[in-house]
Amino acid sequence: MTVAEELTPETPETESEEPIKQRKNGLYPGVSDELAENMKSGWADTELRDLEPIAQAAETAARRAALSARFPGDRLVIPAGNLKTRSNDTEYAFRASVEYAYLTGNQTEDGVLVMEPVAGGHKATIYLLPRSDRENGEFWLSGHGELWVGRRHSLTEAEKLYGIPASDVRELADRLREATGPVRVVRGYDAGIEAALTDKVTAERDAELRVFLSEARLVKDEFEIGELQKAVDSTVRGFEDVVRVLDKAEATSERYIEGTFYLRARVEGNDIGYGTIAAAGPHACTLHWVRNDGPVRSGDLLLLDAGVETHTYYTADVTRTLPVNGRFSEIQKQIYDAVYDAQEAGIAAVKPGGKYRDFHDAAQRVLTERLVEWGLVEGPVERVLELGLQRRWTLHGTGHMLGMDVHDCAAARVESYVDGTLEPGMVLTVEPGLYFQADDLTVPEEYRGIGVRIEDDILVTEDGNRNLSEGLPRESDEVESWMASLKG
């Protein structure tokens, strides 16, 4: 970062012919005419002329066609989003909006997909920033220029990759201000685009667009299923990596586990799909423990909830609860086996034609039966379930849809999701858990501080289901044998 501190001027809000501002405390006061002229020439032609369409080009085209059929006559605007400042002049790593990436396959900041209504459907155009301008010096003077952050595709290259006509996004806001007729926009990603449409859209109509795009992702196509399997396979290898270095985690902290899994995610994928939960000991009872700064001790359990995200944004979401020393204690095994049995019941309920809620109800019933059996809550089981008393220790729902978001399809209507029916191609998690807080005086002391969750990614098939993450052992004896083989 030291070079950037010396040379990078302030980045203009938009790329234009205006002079590029110098950073307030930059060490160079300006650019001489001679240097500016020198930087304009002497560069090789780097246009890429042999590009092939992206792997999912046929699928993204089919998705746009379905979107067009749903909203005939409406102009549809789907932004990728903009960079977000992390601190001062540094930004968070960019991740395009799911809606935009789902429909285009493109992942660059400031992009916008516009579908203009025409006779018989829509004409799609992808609006992007073109290559850095070498005439005005943007490519080497702007903090977002090519020599600072890397080469962008030209608009011609983008057309070949994504199969969509491409135009300069810097012209889009003016075009949208002049647009007539009904318009819908996916909100929350690009304030400039929304401002250009402020008098043309309504919250209700925009919400309908977002709901449709969320529900469209409920059933995955073959490309998506393949990407999810890739994500899961890399995640399995990430869990194996963690088991091999548990001794180093004991010598340091949960951060060693987090960092170990992150390495696998970055080497084989785009990133982690969500903040890794590396929860050892009592931290396993905190459902979203992402601080990952606690000790890892022999004799405790490690709850690792993590997923690799592929380069196309599909994420796995897998949880295993592992004995740090490789062997469950008697009480740990008792609790673990109860969760395993609940998960088995939940997975068995995942099948086409079944209700989405079935797997949750099946798993909750098993956990409730065990809690009554152990004397932790007064039965009968039906009473406990009716009053929800088991939730003191089960806490969360038993799963969710999975895809380009770890909690995918979240904007779908309740009747299409939670109250819906399972169909082949849906992918969801089944993840029951039991959590006995360290300060819970209603349970015997030996239970306190133990948290167990087991989570797998399940594809609904024509005749039942397939566990995409079956490569990771689940049954307690198999977990111990697996850990021993990796450590030994």
XYZ file of N, CA and C in Angstrom, residues 95-313:
657
model
N -18.685 -7.536 -4.321
C -19.471 -8.697 -4.714
C -20.750 -8.178 -5.347
N -20.959 -8.525 -6.613
C -22.126 -8.027 -7.335
C -23.407 -8.532 -6.700
N -24.490 -7.785 -6.889
C -25.779 -8.226 -6.374
C -26.132 -9.580 -6.982
N -26.788 -10.400 -6.181
C -27.168 -11.731 -6.641
C -28.084 -11.642 -7.854
N -29.032 -10.709 -7.830
C -29.972 -10.589 -8.932
C -29.248 -10.311 -10.252
N -28.280 -9.415 -10.208
C -27.520 -9.046 -11.402
C -26.651 -10.212 -11.879
N -25.909 -10.820 -10.957
C -25.033 -11.931 -11.333
C -25.837 -13.119 -11.865
N -27.006 -13.356 -11.288
C -27.871 -14.466 -11.716
C -28.330 -14.281 -13.156
N -28.577 -13.054 -13.558
C -29.126 -12.778 -14.884
C -28.069 -12.527 -15.952
N -26.830 -12.244 -15.535
C -25.786 -11.885 -16.511
C -24.540 -12.752 -16.433
N -24.173 -13.214 -15.234
C -22.891 -13.875 -15.047
C -21.755 -12.906 -14.832
N -22.008 -11.607 -14.980
C -20.989 -10.585 -14.784
C -20.882 -10.246 -13.296
N -19.675 -9.846 -12.868
C -19.452 -9.598 -11.446
C -18.763 -8.265 -11.174
N -18.743 -7.353 -12.119
C -17.985 -6.116 -11.936
C -18.846 -5.007 -11.349
N -18.192 -4.151 -10.570
C -18.896 -3.048 -9.928
C -19.433 -2.064 -10.951
N -20.509 -1.388 -10.581
C -21.167 -0.344 -11.363
C -21.939 -0.862 -12.569
N -21.910 -2.168 -12.815
C -22.655 -2.705 -13.941
C -24.162 -2.602 -13.719
N -24.907 -2.510 -14.789
C -26.368 -2.457 -14.727
C -26.919 -3.231 -15.918
N -27.847 -4.129 -15.666
C -28.590 -4.796 -16.732
C -29.896 -4.037 -16.936
N -30.152 -3.636 -18.168
C -31.412 -2.962 -18.499
C -32.117 -3.786 -19.566
N -33.377 -4.080 -19.322
C -34.189 -4.805 -20.290
C -35.284 -3.877 -20.781
N -35.107 -3.435 -22.024
C -36.034 -2.487 -22.641
C -37.175 -3.251 -23.309
N -38.427 -2.843 -23.046
C -39.545 -3.544 -23.683
C -39.580 -3.291 -25.192
N -39.744 -4.360 -25.938
C -39.889 -4.286 -27.387
C -41.005 -5.240 -27.788
N -41.393 -5.205 -29.038
C -42.438 -6.107 -29.512
C -42.000 -7.551 -29.299
N -42.804 -8.300 -28.587
C -42.510 -9.708 -28.363
C -41.590 -9.994 -27.197
N -41.237 -8.985 -26.393
C -40.378 -9.264 -25.238
C -39.560 -8.077 -24.806
N -38.253 -8.302 -24.625
C -37.346 -7.256 -24.174
C -36.028 -7.338 -24.930
N -35.360 -6.211 -25.045
C -33.984 -6.164 -25.516
C -33.092 -5.889 -24.317
N -32.156 -6.798 -24.055
C -31.258 -6.657 -22.913
C -29.993 -5.923 -23.326
N -29.532 -5.031 -22.449
C -28.244 -4.357 -22.620
C -27.534 -4.372 -21.279
N -26.256 -4.699 -21.307
C -25.469 -4.661 -20.079
C -24.608 -3.399 -20.116
N -24.787 -2.544 -19.131
C -24.064 -1.278 -19.058
C -22.882 -1.441 -18.107
N -21.683 -1.150 -18.631
C -20.451 -1.384 -17.885
C -19.500 -0.203 -18.074
N -18.518 -0.121 -17.186
C -17.424 0.816 -17.423
C -16.539 0.245 -18.523
N -16.197 1.026 -19.527
C -15.289 0.539 -20.566
C -13.850 0.499 -20.066
N -12.935 0.129 -20.926
C -11.510 0.153 -20.576
C -11.108 1.544 -20.096
N -10.084 1.594 -19.250
C -9.570 2.870 -18.767
C -9.134 3.767 -19.921
N -9.433 5.058 -19.791
C -9.117 6.039 -20.823
C -7.628 6.391 -20.769
N -6.936 6.209 -21.899
C -5.511 6.531 -21.934
C -5.273 7.973 -22.378
N -6.273 8.606 -22.942
C -6.105 9.987 -23.378
C -6.103 10.951 -22.201
N -6.993 10.746 -21.238
C -7.059 11.689 -20.114
C -6.235 11.242 -18.908
N -5.529 10.104 -19.033
C -4.658 9.649 -17.949
C -5.345 8.850 -16.878
N -6.639 8.598 -17.048
C -7.377 7.869 -16.010
C -6.750 6.517 -15.706
N -6.177 5.867 -16.705
C -5.674 4.511 -16.523
C -4.506 4.433 -15.546
N -3.800 5.554 -15.346
C -2.682 5.506 -14.391
C -2.806 6.513 -13.257
N -3.697 7.505 -13.404
C -3.837 8.520 -12.367
C -4.995 8.250 -11.410
N -6.058 7.647 -11.892
C -7.211 7.399 -11.034
C -6.962 6.195 -10.134
N -7.448 6.281 -8.926
C -7.333 5.156 -8.002
C -8.058 3.922 -8.483
N -8.999 4.095 -9.435
C -9.703 2.958 -10.022
C -9.257 2.705 -11.458
N -8.126 3.287 -11.838
C -7.595 3.088 -13.178
C -6.936 1.733 -13.325
N -6.656 1.388 -14.570
C -6.178 0.050 -14.911
C -4.856 -0.299 -14.236
N -3.949 0.653 -14.126
C -2.658 0.347 -13.518
C -2.735 0.214 -12.001
N -3.853 0.624 -11.429
C -4.019 0.511 -9.978
C -4.812 -0.725 -9.572
N -5.889 -1.015 -10.285
C -6.757 -2.110 -9.824
C -6.895 -3.232 -10.847
N -6.243 -3.087 -12.011
C -6.299 -4.155 -12.987
C -7.153 -3.802 -14.189
N -6.954 -4.569 -15.232
C -7.609 -4.326 -16.515
C -9.085 -4.695 -16.471
N -9.910 -3.830 -17.059
C -11.311 -4.158 -17.271
C -11.483 -4.715 -18.674
N -12.555 -5.487 -18.870
C -12.883 -5.918 -20.218
C -13.403 -4.734 -21.023
N -13.067 -4.711 -22.284
C -13.673 -3.723 -23.168
C -15.143 -4.083 -23.364
N -15.910 -3.156 -23.873
C -17.326 -3.436 -24.111
C -17.502 -4.525 -25.169
N -16.626 -4.552 -26.151
C -16.685 -5.604 -27.171
C -16.395 -6.963 -26.562
N -15.410 -7.010 -25.684
C -15.106 -8.266 -24.999
C -16.272 -8.722 -24.135
N -16.893 -7.768 -23.455
C -18.022 -8.108 -22.579
C -19.173 -8.701 -23.389
N -19.431 -8.150 -24.549
C -20.507 -8.691 -25.390
C -20.248 -10.153 -25.739
N -18.993 -10.490 -26.044
C -18.646 -11.877 -26.375
C -18.799 -12.786 -25.161
N -18.388 -12.306 -23.995
C -18.419 -13.140 -22.792
C -19.836 -13.425 -22.323
N -20.671 -12.401 -22.299
C -21.976 -12.518 -21.653
C -23.134 -12.666 -22.629
N -22.846 -12.513 -23.920
C -23.895 -12.682 -24.906
C -24.957 -11.609 -24.851
N -24.570 -10.408 -24.410
C -25.501 -9.286 -24.259
C -24.842 -8.049 -24.849
N -25.537 -7.264 -25.649
C -24.962 -6.000 -26.121
C -24.530 -5.139 -24.933
N -23.359 -4.508 -25.057
C -22.797 -3.735 -23.946
C -22.672 -2.272 -24.320
N -22.942 -1.391 -23.342
C -22.821 0.051 -23.530
C -22.137 0.666 -22.326
N -21.745 1.914 -22.471
C -21.027 2.646 -21.434
C -21.997 3.039 -20.316
N -21.736 2.579 -19.111
C -22.647 2.834 -17.997
C -22.674 4.302 -17.604
N -21.659 5.057 -17.984
C -21.628 6.470 -17.617
C -22.725 7.268 -18.319
N -23.301 6.710 -19.370
C -24.375 7.378 -20.086
C -25.757 6.951 -19.617
N -25.804 5.948 -18.721
C -27.084 5.324 -18.413
C -28.010 6.221 -17.601
N -27.500 6.906 -16.590
C -28.375 7.708 -15.738
C -29.171 8.725 -16.559
N -28.514 9.382 -17.512
C -29.222 10.352 -18.350
C -30.297 9.666 -19.186
N -29.992 8.488 -19.700
C -30.992 7.764 -20.498
C -32.203 7.390 -19.651
N -31.937 6.973 -18.429
C -33.045 6.555 -17.567
C -33.905 7.741 -17.155
N -33.309 8.894 -16.984
C -34.098 10.074 -16.632
C -35.089 10.423 -17.739
N -34.725 10.107 -18.965
C -35.583 10.415 -20.115
C -36.548 9.283 -20.433
N -36.446 8.167 -19.709
C -37.266 6.994 -20.027
C -38.743 7.285 -19.785
N -39.565 6.676 -20.604
C -41.011 6.779 -20.429
C -41.581 5.375 -20.278
N -42.801 5.314 -19.782
C -43.430 4.019 -19.588
C -43.077 3.420 -18.235
N -43.686 2.278 -17.901
C -43.469 1.663 -16.589
C -42.036 1.138 -16.421
N -41.479 1.371 -15.245
C -40.106 0.964 -14.941
C -40.100 0.247 -13.596
N -39.276 -0.777 -13.499
C -39.033 -1.458 -12.220
C -37.523 -1.546 -12.015
N -37.073 -1.368 -10.777
C -35.655 -1.438 -10.463
C -35.459 -2.292 -9.214
N -34.364 -3.042 -9.176
C -33.984 -3.747 -7.955
C -33.280 -2.736 -7.057
N -33.881 -2.444 -5.933
C -33.390 -1.378 -5.062
C -32.286 -1.851 -4.118
N -31.554 -0.859 -3.605
C -30.617 -1.115 -2.530
C -29.177 -1.302 -2.956
N -28.890 -1.205 -4.264
C -27.535 -1.475 -4.729
C -26.850 -0.267 -5.368
N -27.600 0.600 -6.011
C -26.980 1.697 -6.746
C -27.821 2.961 -6.567
N -27.383 3.830 -5.678
C -28.148 5.036 -5.350
C -28.267 5.964 -6.547
N -27.225 6.024 -7.389
C -27.284 6.900 -8.540
C -28.337 6.469 -9.549
N -28.421 5.186 -9.784
C -29.431 4.661 -10.705
C -30.826 4.881 -10.130
N -30.987 4.643 -8.841
C -32.301 4.849 -8.214
C -32.710 6.316 -8.279
N -31.755 7.221 -8.095
C -32.073 8.647 -8.154
C -32.553 9.047 -9.556
N -31.970 8.440 -10.585
C -32.379 8.753 -11.950
C -33.800 8.269 -12.245
N -34.267 7.307 -11.437
C -35.593 6.727 -11.659
C -36.611 7.146 -10.607
N -36.255 8.080 -9.764
C -37.042 8.356 -8.560
C -38.501 8.694 -8.839
N -38.780 9.324 -9.988
C -40.161 9.708 -10.294
C -40.850 8.705 -11.221
N -40.216 7.570 -11.444
C -40.750 6.607 -12.411
C -41.082 5.250 -11.795
N -40.710 5.023 -10.564
C -40.883 3.709 -9.952
C -41.716 3.824 -8.684
N -42.239 2.695 -8.235
C -42.946 2.622 -6.954
C -42.385 1.469 -6.151
N -42.459 1.593 -4.836
C -41.927 0.547 -3.966
C -42.639 -0.779 -4.206
N -43.944 -0.724 -4.426
C -44.712 -1.960 -4.616
C -44.292 -2.686 -5.887
N -44.143 -1.948 -6.982
C -43.764 -2.579 -8.240
C -42.336 -3.113 -8.181
N -41.454 -2.373 -7.529
C -40.072 -2.836 -7.406
C -39.983 -4.087 -6.530
N -40.810 -4.134 -5.499
C -40.822 -5.319 -4.636
C -41.269 -6.553 -5.421
N -42.218 -6.386 -6.329
C -42.668 -7.513 -7.148
C -41.531 -8.059 -8.007
N -40.684 -7.172 -8.512
C -39.531 -7.615 -9.303
C -38.575 -8.424 -8.447
N -38.285 -7.910 -7.255
C -37.342 -8.615 -6.383
C -37.892 -9.965 -5.949
N -39.163 -10.027 -5.635
C -39.776 -11.292 -5.233
C -39.685 -12.304 -6.367
N -39.979 -11.874 -7.586
C -39.904 -12.805 -8.706
C -38.498 -13.370 -8.865
N -37.487 -12.498 -8.796
C -36.119 -12.959 -8.976
C -35.676 -13.869 -7.835
N -36.227 -13.686 -6.652
C -35.925 -14.570 -5.530
C -36.575 -15.935 -5.739
N -37.822 -15.934 -6.149
C -38.532 -17.199 -6.351
C -38.005 -17.958 -7.563
N -37.472 -17.238 -8.542
C -36.898 -17.905 -9.718
C -35.725 -18.791 -9.329
N -35.075 -18.472 -8.206
C -33.901 -19.234 -7.786
C -34.250 -20.412 -6.881
N -35.536 -20.599 -6.577
C -35.916 -21.712 -5.707
C -35.547 -23.061 -6.314
N -35.746 -23.210 -7.609
C -35.395 -24.449 -8.303
C -34.137 -24.191 -9.121
N -33.095 -24.948 -8.847
C -31.811 -24.752 -9.504
C -31.754 -25.502 -10.833
N -31.071 -24.879 -11.808
C -30.828 -25.585 -13.062
C -29.574 -26.452 -12.916
N -29.239 -27.198 -13.966
C -28.121 -28.143 -13.876
C -26.794 -27.435 -13.638
N -26.618 -26.263 -14.238
C -25.385 -25.515 -13.993
C -25.259 -25.171 -12.520
N -26.329 -24.700 -11.921
C -26.299 -24.303 -10.514
C -26.020 -25.491 -9.598
N -26.642 -26.615 -9.897
C -26.411 -27.810 -9.076
C -24.940 -28.230 -9.162
N -24.378 -28.149 -10.357
C -22.964 -28.467 -10.503
C -22.074 -27.533 -9.713
N -22.396 -26.245 -9.713
C -21.607 -25.275 -8.956
C -21.733 -25.510 -7.447
N -22.931 -25.840 -7.001
C -23.114 -26.127 -5.574
C -22.325 -27.361 -5.162
N -22.280 -28.360 -6.039
C -21.476 -29.543 -5.714
C -19.991 -29.197 -5.644
N -19.512 -28.324 -6.556
C -18.128 -27.857 -6.481
C -17.863 -27.173 -5.146
N -18.794 -26.311 -4.748
C -18.629 -25.584 -3.488
C -18.544 -26.546 -2.318
N -19.416 -27.549 -2.331
C -19.426 -28.525 -1.240
C -18.135 -29.339 -1.233
N -17.683 -29.772 -2.399
C -16.468 -30.588 -2.462
C -15.261 -29.826 -1.921
N -15.154 -28.533 -2.269
C -14.065 -27.724 -1.721
C -14.221 -27.546 -0.221
N -15.460 -27.431 0.225
C -15.721 -27.278 1.657
C -15.306 -28.528 2.421
N -15.577 -29.686 1.861
C -15.134 -30.937 2.489
C -13.622 -30.922 2.666
N -12.902 -30.499 1.647
C -11.442 -30.431 1.763
C -11.016 -29.395 2.799
N -11.790 -28.314 2.914
C -11.488 -27.314 3.937
C -11.648 -27.861 5.343
N -12.671 -28.685 5.561
C -12.846 -29.314 6.872
C -11.700 -30.282 7.166
N -11.266 -31.005 6.156
C -10.125 -31.898 6.351
C -8.879 -31.111 6.726
N -8.677 -29.958 6.076
C -7.549 -29.091 6.412
C -7.575 -28.715 7.889
N -8.751 -28.371 8.375
C -8.881 -27.934 9.769
C -8.530 -29.064 10.731
N -9.039 -30.247 10.473
C -8.757 -31.368 11.381
C -7.252 -31.627 11.463
N -6.563 -31.469 10.358
C -5.118 -31.741 10.344
C -4.320 -30.738 11.177
N -4.864 -29.560 11.434
C -4.098 -28.531 12.159
C -4.715 -28.196 13.520
N -5.550 -29.075 14.048
C -6.169 -28.770 15.346
C -5.138 -28.571 16.445
N -3.999 -29.232 16.344
C -2.965 -29.027 17.361
C -2.441 -27.597 17.320
N -2.323 -27.029 16.123
C -1.875 -25.639 16.004
C -2.962 -24.680 16.504
N -4.230 -25.039 16.289
C -5.312 -24.213 16.815
C -5.297 -24.228 18.338
N -4.995 -25.362 18.925
C -4.902 -25.431 20.391
C -3.788 -24.523 20.904
N -2.745 -24.390 20.129
C -1.618 -23.551 20.551
C -1.880 -22.071 20.309
N -2.917 -21.760 19.530
C -3.200 -20.357 19.214
C -4.634 -20.019 19.611
N -5.577 -20.141 18.668
C -6.965 -19.823 18.974
C -7.861 -20.281 17.827
N -9.149 -19.973 17.958
C -10.109 -20.274 16.895
C -9.727 -19.599 15.582
N -8.952 -18.531 15.657
C -8.560 -17.817 14.439
C -7.729 -18.707 13.519
N -6.987 -19.640 14.077
C -6.199 -20.537 13.242
C -7.121 -21.405 12.391
N -8.225 -21.809 12.982
C -9.216 -22.600 12.250
C -9.846 -21.758 11.146
N -10.254 -20.559 11.501
C -10.847 -19.647 10.519
C -9.896 -19.413 9.350
N -8.648 -19.121 9.661
C -7.665 -18.840 8.620
C -7.357 -20.047 7.759
N -7.327 -21.217 8.368
C -7.064 -22.436 7.608
C -8.166 -22.690 6.593
N -9.405 -22.550 7.007
C -10.509 -22.772 6.068
C -10.521 -21.689 4.992
N -10.217 -20.470 5.362
C -10.212 -19.368 4.397
C -9.200 -19.611 3.275
N -8.069 -20.192 3.630
C -7.064 -20.484 2.611
C -7.644 -21.406 1.542
N -8.355 -22.444 1.945
C -8.968 -23.355 0.981
C -9.995 -22.607 0.117
N -10.774 -21.742 0.759
C -11.810 -21.014 0.021
C -11.208 -20.108 -1.046
N -10.120 -19.465 -0.725
C -9.509 -18.542 -1.684
C -8.726 -19.277 -2.765
N -8.162 -20.424 -2.440
C -7.389 -21.177 -3.425
C -8.312 -21.850 -4.436
N -9.430 -22.403 -3.968
C -10.300 -23.177 -4.852
C -11.564 -22.433 -5.273
N -11.867 -21.333 -4.628
C -13.090 -20.614 -4.950
C -12.871 -19.124 -4.986
N -13.973 -18.401 -4.918
C -13.928 -16.949 -4.906
C -13.644 -16.412 -3.515
N -14.253 -17.058 -2.511
C -14.183 -16.531 -1.146
C -14.901 -17.539 -0.249
N -15.005 -17.198 1.032
C -15.951 -17.904 1.879
C -17.349 -17.389 1.553
N -18.338 -18.261 1.686
C -19.703 -17.872 1.345
C -20.367 -17.038 2.415
N -19.820 -17.026 3.610
C -20.341 -16.260 4.744
C -19.274 -16.309 5.826
N -19.437 -15.526 6.863
C -18.451 -15.505 7.931
C -18.336 -16.863 8.608
N -17.142 -17.427 8.602
C -16.921 -18.743 9.202
C -17.209 -18.715 10.691
N -17.933 -19.724 11.153
C -18.176 -19.917 12.581
C -17.229 -21.006 13.062
N -16.211 -20.624 13.807
C -15.243 -21.569 14.365
C -15.362 -21.494 15.880
N -16.342 -22.203 16.411
C -16.771 -22.020 17.799
C -16.342 -23.210 18.655
N -15.400 -22.994 19.523
C -14.904 -24.059 20.394
C -15.461 -23.894 21.802
N -15.697 -25.034 22.478
C -16.196 -24.991 23.841
C -17.542 -24.303 23.926
N -17.765 -23.465 24.945
C -19.062 -22.804 25.125
C -19.455 -21.884 23.973
N -18.488 -21.447 23.173
C -18.826 -20.589 22.034
C -19.739 -21.297 21.042
N -19.741 -22.619 21.062
C -20.622 -23.377 20.168
C -22.094 -23.119 20.472
N -22.390 -22.584 21.623
C -23.773 -22.286 22.000
C -24.229 -20.923 21.481
N -23.304 -20.142 20.906
C -23.654 -18.876 20.260
C -23.823 -19.167 18.787
N -25.041 -19.002 18.267
C -25.369 -19.532 16.950
C -24.500 -18.947 15.847
N -24.252 -17.654 15.887
C -23.435 -17.016 14.865
C -22.165 -16.450 15.504
N -21.385 -17.333 16.090
C -20.119 -16.917 16.701
C -19.089 -16.723 15.583
N -18.837 -15.474 15.204
C -17.881 -15.203 14.137
C -16.685 -14.389 14.635
N -16.626 -14.139 15.930
C -15.436 -13.456 16.453
C -14.220 -14.365 16.329
N -14.413 -15.639 16.599
C -13.367 -16.644 16.402
C -12.057 -16.263 17.074
N -12.133 -15.780 18.289
C -10.932 -15.348 18.996
C -10.721 -16.085 20.319
N -11.462 -17.186 20.507
C -11.386 -17.900 21.771
C -10.423 -19.071 21.730
N -10.178 -19.674 22.879
C -9.247 -20.809 22.961
C -9.847 -22.086 22.386
N -8.985 -22.969 21.951
C -9.361 -24.304 21.475
C -8.701 -25.301 22.409
N -9.518 -26.016 23.172
C -8.978 -26.869 24.237
C -9.312 -28.337 24.007
N -8.349 -29.187 24.288
C -8.590 -30.624 24.253
C -9.687 -30.966 25.252
N -10.609 -31.823 24.853
C -11.741 -32.173 25.709
C -12.997 -31.410 25.378
N -12.850 -30.285 24.674
C -14.013 -29.508 24.229
C -14.440 -29.947 22.833
N -15.611 -29.477 22.438
C -16.083 -29.665 21.081
C -15.792 -28.422 20.251
N -15.566 -28.619 18.961
C -15.432 -27.531 18.010
C -16.617 -27.595 17.058
N -17.422 -26.544 17.008
C -18.505 -26.433 16.044
C -17.993 -25.570 14.901
N -17.794 -26.186 13.744
C -17.300 -25.481 12.566
C -18.408 -25.411 11.525
N -18.873 -24.205 11.258
C -19.929 -23.925 10.284
C -19.290 -23.052 9.206
N -19.073 -23.621 8.012
C -18.291 -22.905 7.009
C -18.665 -23.375 5.611
N -18.409 -22.519 4.631
C -18.708 -22.879 3.251
C -17.837 -22.129 2.275
N -17.354 -22.826 1.271
C -16.615 -22.205 0.176
C -17.606 -21.667 -0.846
N -17.327 -20.477 -1.364
C -18.109 -19.890 -2.445
C -17.336 -20.050 -3.753
N -17.996 -20.563 -4.789
C -17.331 -20.743 -6.073
C -17.126 -19.409 -6.778
N -16.397 -19.461 -7.886
C -16.146 -18.246 -8.660
C -17.424 -17.702 -9.284
N -18.482 -18.489 -9.301
C -19.767 -18.023 -9.832
C -20.752 -17.685 -8.719
N -20.260 -17.587 -7.474
C -21.026 -17.109 -6.316
C -21.909 -18.158 -5.645
